[in-house]
Amino acid sequence: MKAKYPKILYKYCCFDEEGHVFDLIRKGKMWFSSARCFNDPFDTSITYNYDGLYDKRAQDWVYSIIECDYPNLSFSEKKKLATEKLNEIRRDPSILLQRMDAIIEMQYNKFGICCFSEIKSNILLWSHYAKNHSGVCVGFSTNLIMDYADRLLSQNELLDLVKVKYAKEYPQHSLIKIELGSEDVSDVEDILYTKSSDWSYEKEYRLIFWGKTNFCINFGFDTISEIVLGCRISAIHRDQILGICSTSENPPQVYQAIKSERQFSLDYERML
């Protein structure tokens, strides 16, 4: 049974010299970036604790490292060295900090992320991501995106759509658990899907491509359900977008956003 998603997911965009907005509209071309590129330095923040240092799994973990680093030692020598090393770590867990940094960096390189919102009417999103309402908000059919994800799955590639969770504190997970490879999928999900509650107004969803980052996917023009033109869009950009859409056999609906006369909100006029 498929998860329930909004019928349309929106991407706020601004115009640039490279013409990325027009690539997005003509081809449904989306960029999947590393979380390192996000504008919020707290986004996808990963924290690990030392839970498990006194469990048997910690002994197994240290022994596996000793076995790798000192293959020529006897079993008893490896056990003795592993015990000494584990006691040293237990006395001063900060010894693991360098290893934690390496793991965190590795996690950032595992996933490509493309961000959306379930709403098209938030005036802050228009200001932040559509260059003060001079850009556009492109609405994509969620069903068609998930159909694309299904096709990728048949090729053993995973594209996942998730709803962002908002919280006051970072998610935390056991470093020992990560090292032993017993990390649960929910641990990774916490990292990718959690943002500060200050951003909750964005009502964000994320497309996550597992195993690859900093690349593009062309979802196709047909995945676009609607396009909203910002209330400050230039006449040139408006006419260019209308020109692209009007020549299609099955064009998306195009709306012009207009400042409401009575409220801090937007109204919409159908253009196509």
Short mmCIF file of C-alpha atoms in Angstrom, two decimals:
data_model
loop_
_atom_site.label_atom_id
_atom_site.label_comp_id
_atom_site.label_asym_id
_atom_site.label_seq_id
_atom_site.Cartn_x
_atom_site.Cartn_y
_atom_site.Cartn_z
CA MET A 1 0.00 0.00 0.00
CA LYS A 2 1.46 3.33 -1.06
CA ALA A 3 1.89 6.12 1.46
CA LYS A 4 -0.46 9.07 1.25
CA TYR A 5 1.13 12.20 -0.18
CA PRO A 6 -0.23 15.59 -1.28
CA LYS A 7 -1.52 15.41 -4.84
CA ILE A 8 0.87 18.18 -5.90
CA LEU A 9 4.26 19.15 -4.47
CA TYR A 10 5.64 22.62 -5.12
CA LYS A 11 9.15 23.85 -5.87
CA TYR A 12 9.86 27.58 -5.46
CA CYS A 13 12.48 28.87 -7.91
CA CYS A 14 14.17 32.08 -8.99
CA PHE A 15 15.52 32.95 -12.43
CA ASP A 16 19.28 32.84 -13.02
CA GLU A 17 21.70 33.39 -15.88
CA GLU A 18 22.10 29.65 -16.46
CA GLY A 19 18.39 29.20 -17.18
CA HIS A 20 17.76 26.52 -14.58
CA VAL A 21 14.09 27.47 -14.23
CA PHE A 22 13.51 26.87 -17.92
CA ASP A 23 15.27 23.49 -17.69
CA LEU A 24 12.99 22.65 -14.78
CA ILE A 25 9.89 23.54 -16.79
CA ARG A 26 10.90 22.07 -20.16
CA LYS A 27 12.35 18.82 -18.81
CA GLY A 28 11.26 18.55 -15.19
CA LYS A 29 14.99 18.73 -14.46
CA MET A 30 15.72 18.63 -10.74
CA TRP A 31 19.01 18.88 -8.87
CA PHE A 32 19.75 16.43 -6.03
CA SER A 33 22.30 18.10 -3.79
CA SER A 34 24.30 17.07 -0.77
CA ALA A 35 22.96 18.39 2.51
CA ARG A 36 26.29 20.22 2.76
CA CYS A 37 24.85 22.71 0.24
CA PHE A 38 21.75 23.60 2.29
CA ASN A 39 21.22 27.16 3.48
CA ASP A 40 20.51 25.98 7.03
CA PRO A 41 23.72 24.76 8.72
CA PHE A 42 21.61 22.85 11.26
CA ASP A 43 19.78 20.87 8.58
CA THR A 44 20.54 17.11 8.63
CA SER A 45 22.77 17.67 11.65
CA ILE A 46 24.00 14.30 12.87
CA THR A 47 24.94 13.62 16.47
CA TYR A 48 26.20 10.36 17.95
CA ASN A 49 26.36 9.31 21.55
CA TYR A 50 28.50 6.66 23.26
CA ASP A 51 25.62 4.40 24.33
CA GLY A 52 26.74 0.80 24.26
CA LEU A 53 30.31 1.35 25.42
CA TYR A 54 29.67 -1.08 28.29
CA ASP A 55 27.79 -3.64 26.20
CA LYS A 56 29.27 -6.77 24.69
CA ARG A 57 28.82 -5.24 21.23
CA ALA A 58 31.46 -2.63 22.17
CA GLN A 59 33.93 -5.45 22.84
CA ASP A 60 33.05 -7.01 19.50
CA TRP A 61 33.56 -3.66 17.77
CA VAL A 62 37.02 -3.00 19.27
CA TYR A 63 38.09 -6.58 18.65
CA SER A 64 37.10 -6.29 14.97
CA ILE A 65 39.33 -3.20 14.65
CA ILE A 66 42.28 -4.93 16.39
CA GLU A 67 41.83 -7.98 14.18
CA CYS A 68 42.00 -5.77 11.09
CA ASP A 69 44.98 -3.71 12.28
CA TYR A 70 47.00 -6.57 13.81
CA PRO A 71 46.22 -9.71 11.80
CA ASN A 72 49.41 -11.50 12.87
CA LEU A 73 48.68 -11.45 16.59
CA SER A 74 47.39 -14.58 18.29
CA PHE A 75 43.77 -14.75 19.45
CA SER A 76 44.71 -14.18 23.09
CA GLU A 77 46.95 -11.24 22.19
CA LYS A 78 44.15 -9.65 20.18
CA LYS A 79 41.69 -10.13 23.04
CA LYS A 80 44.13 -8.58 25.52
CA LEU A 81 44.84 -5.58 23.27
CA ALA A 82 41.14 -5.10 22.54
CA THR A 83 40.35 -5.07 26.27
CA GLU A 84 43.08 -2.49 26.93
CA LYS A 85 41.87 -0.28 24.09
CA LEU A 86 38.25 -0.50 25.17
CA ASN A 87 39.14 0.45 28.75
CA GLU A 88 41.05 3.44 27.40
CA ILE A 89 38.02 4.56 25.39
CA ARG A 90 35.71 4.07 28.36
CA ARG A 91 37.96 6.32 30.47
CA ASP A 92 38.00 9.00 27.76
CA PRO A 93 35.24 8.59 25.09
CA SER A 94 36.43 11.79 23.36
CA ILE A 95 39.08 9.58 21.73
CA LEU A 96 36.29 8.63 19.31
CA LEU A 97 35.60 12.19 18.18
CA GLN A 98 37.87 12.00 15.13
CA ARG A 99 36.22 8.77 14.09
CA MET A 100 32.79 10.37 14.58
CA ASP A 101 33.73 13.24 12.28
CA ALA A 102 34.74 10.79 9.55
CA ILE A 103 31.45 8.88 9.88
CA ILE A 104 29.40 12.07 9.76
CA GLU A 105 31.17 13.22 6.60
CA MET A 106 30.57 9.82 5.02
CA GLN A 107 26.85 10.07 5.79
CA TYR A 108 26.58 13.40 3.98
CA ASN A 109 27.95 11.82 0.81
CA LYS A 110 25.41 9.00 0.73
CA PHE A 111 22.27 10.89 -0.30
CA GLY A 112 21.07 13.39 -2.89
CA ILE A 113 18.18 15.55 -1.72
CA CYS A 114 15.60 17.64 -3.63
CA CYS A 115 13.21 19.77 -1.57
CA PHE A 116 9.54 20.68 -2.05
CA SER A 117 6.63 22.18 -0.15
CA GLU A 118 3.05 20.99 0.05
CA ILE A 119 1.84 24.61 -0.25
CA LYS A 120 2.10 27.30 -2.93
CA SER A 121 0.77 30.23 -0.96
CA ASN A 122 3.34 30.91 1.74
CA ILE A 123 4.64 34.44 1.26
CA LEU A 124 7.86 33.68 3.19
CA LEU A 125 8.71 30.84 0.81
CA TRP A 126 8.07 33.18 -2.12
CA SER A 127 10.45 35.71 -0.57
CA HIS A 128 13.20 33.25 0.38
CA TYR A 129 13.28 30.90 -2.60
CA ALA A 130 11.65 32.79 -5.46
CA LYS A 131 13.68 36.00 -5.14
CA ASN A 132 11.12 38.23 -3.47
CA HIS A 133 8.17 36.92 -5.52
CA SER A 134 9.88 37.54 -8.89
CA GLY A 135 10.31 33.81 -9.60
CA VAL A 136 7.89 30.92 -10.00
CA CYS A 137 6.41 28.07 -8.03
CA VAL A 138 6.24 24.84 -10.03
CA GLY A 139 3.78 22.16 -8.95
CA PHE A 140 4.64 18.53 -9.73
CA SER A 141 2.28 15.57 -9.85
CA THR A 142 3.24 13.39 -6.90
CA ASN A 143 1.77 10.30 -8.56
CA LEU A 144 3.94 10.74 -11.65
CA ILE A 145 7.05 11.28 -9.53
CA MET A 146 6.31 8.08 -7.62
CA ASP A 147 5.75 6.24 -10.93
CA TYR A 148 9.27 7.37 -11.90
CA ALA A 149 10.55 6.12 -8.53
CA ASP A 150 8.94 2.72 -9.21
CA ARG A 151 10.77 2.49 -12.54
CA LEU A 152 14.07 3.27 -10.81
CA LEU A 153 13.37 0.58 -8.24
CA SER A 154 13.19 -1.99 -11.04
CA GLN A 155 16.76 -0.92 -11.85
CA ASN A 156 17.82 -1.39 -8.20
CA GLU A 157 17.94 2.36 -7.55
CA LEU A 158 16.01 3.90 -4.68
CA LEU A 159 14.23 7.26 -4.85
CA ASP A 160 12.18 7.94 -1.74
CA LEU A 161 9.65 10.69 -0.96
CA VAL A 162 9.42 11.66 2.71
CA LYS A 163 7.74 14.27 4.87
CA VAL A 164 10.11 16.35 6.98
CA LYS A 165 9.76 16.17 10.75
CA TYR A 166 10.36 19.27 12.86
CA ALA A 167 12.00 19.14 16.28
CA LYS A 168 13.77 21.23 18.90
CA GLU A 169 16.72 18.86 19.30
CA TYR A 170 19.01 16.93 16.97
CA PRO A 171 18.33 13.22 16.55
CA GLN A 172 20.97 11.16 18.34
CA HIS A 173 22.23 7.64 17.63
CA SER A 174 24.80 5.24 19.02
CA LEU A 175 28.24 5.40 17.44
CA ILE A 176 28.88 1.79 18.46
CA LYS A 177 25.73 0.70 16.65
CA ILE A 178 26.83 2.53 13.51
CA GLU A 179 30.31 1.00 13.64
CA LEU A 180 28.94 -2.53 13.95
CA GLY A 181 26.72 -2.01 10.92
CA SER A 182 23.57 -2.57 13.00
CA GLU A 183 22.23 0.89 12.20
CA ASP A 184 18.48 0.77 11.69
CA VAL A 185 16.90 2.44 8.66
CA SER A 186 15.01 4.71 11.07
CA ASP A 187 18.35 6.05 12.32
CA VAL A 188 19.24 7.30 8.84
CA GLU A 189 15.71 8.59 8.32
CA ASP A 190 16.00 10.72 11.46
CA ILE A 191 19.11 12.34 10.02
CA LEU A 192 17.58 13.09 6.62
CA TYR A 193 14.05 13.98 7.61
CA THR A 194 14.50 16.15 10.70
CA LYS A 195 14.78 19.96 10.75
CA SER A 196 14.51 22.64 13.38
CA SER A 197 10.93 23.44 14.34
CA ASP A 198 11.65 27.05 13.32
CA TRP A 199 11.23 25.86 9.70
CA SER A 200 7.87 24.17 10.20
CA TYR A 201 6.07 26.81 8.13
CA GLU A 202 7.71 25.34 5.02
CA LYS A 203 5.66 22.12 5.25
CA GLU A 204 8.50 20.41 3.46
CA TYR A 205 8.76 17.11 1.62
CA ARG A 206 12.02 15.65 0.32
CA LEU A 207 12.90 13.42 -2.57
CA ILE A 208 15.92 11.39 -1.50
CA PHE A 209 18.11 9.44 -3.90
CA TRP A 210 20.02 6.82 -1.97
CA GLY A 211 23.66 6.25 -2.88
CA LYS A 212 24.38 9.30 -5.03
CA THR A 213 24.61 13.07 -4.63
CA ASN A 214 25.04 16.31 -6.61
CA PHE A 215 23.40 15.27 -9.89
CA CYS A 216 20.25 15.91 -11.96
CA ILE A 217 17.19 13.84 -12.88
CA ASN A 218 14.91 14.79 -15.78
CA PHE A 219 11.40 13.82 -14.69
CA GLY A 220 9.84 15.20 -17.87
CA PHE A 221 7.54 18.10 -18.72
CA ASP A 222 4.45 15.95 -18.17
CA THR A 223 5.14 15.66 -14.43
CA ILE A 224 4.30 19.38 -14.06
CA SER A 225 0.68 19.96 -13.00
CA GLU A 226 0.74 23.71 -12.55
CA ILE A 227 2.96 26.76 -12.56
CA VAL A 228 2.38 29.86 -10.45
CA LEU A 229 4.02 33.08 -11.62
CA GLY A 230 5.25 35.33 -8.82
CA CYS A 231 3.44 38.59 -8.23
CA ARG A 232 6.65 40.46 -9.18
CA ILE A 233 7.65 38.35 -12.17
CA SER A 234 8.95 40.33 -15.14
CA ALA A 235 6.87 40.52 -18.31
CA ILE A 236 9.73 38.86 -20.23
CA HIS A 237 9.86 35.82 -17.93
CA ARG A 238 6.07 35.57 -17.81
CA ASP A 239 5.81 35.56 -21.60
CA GLN A 240 8.64 33.01 -21.92
CA ILE A 241 6.90 30.56 -19.60
CA LEU A 242 3.51 31.07 -21.25
CA GLY A 243 5.20 30.49 -24.61
CA ILE A 244 6.71 27.18 -23.46
CA CYS A 245 3.46 25.92 -21.96
CA SER A 246 1.07 27.05 -24.70
CA THR A 247 2.90 25.01 -27.36
CA SER A 248 2.41 21.75 -25.45
CA GLU A 249 -0.41 19.33 -26.30
CA ASN A 250 -1.09 18.83 -22.60
CA PRO A 251 0.03 22.04 -20.88
CA PRO A 252 0.02 22.53 -17.12
CA GLN A 253 -2.30 25.08 -15.61
CA VAL A 254 -0.59 28.46 -15.28
CA TYR A 255 -1.61 31.04 -12.68
CA GLN A 256 -0.52 34.59 -11.97
CA ALA A 257 -0.09 35.31 -8.26
CA ILE A 258 -1.56 38.67 -7.20
CA LYS A 259 -1.29 40.48 -3.88
CA SER A 260 -4.56 40.28 -1.99
CA GLU A 261 -6.25 43.64 -1.47
CA ARG A 262 -7.37 42.83 2.09
CA GLN A 263 -5.03 40.22 3.60
CA PHE A 264 -1.37 39.32 3.84
CA SER A 265 -1.90 36.62 1.24
CA LEU A 266 -1.95 35.87 -2.49
CA ASP A 267 -4.78 35.48 -4.95
CA TYR A 268 -4.45 33.64 -8.26
CA GLU A 269 -5.59 34.48 -11.77
CA ARG A 270 -5.75 31.67 -14.34
CA MET A 271 -3.53 32.45 -17.34
CA LEU A 272 -3.56 29.15 -19.21
#
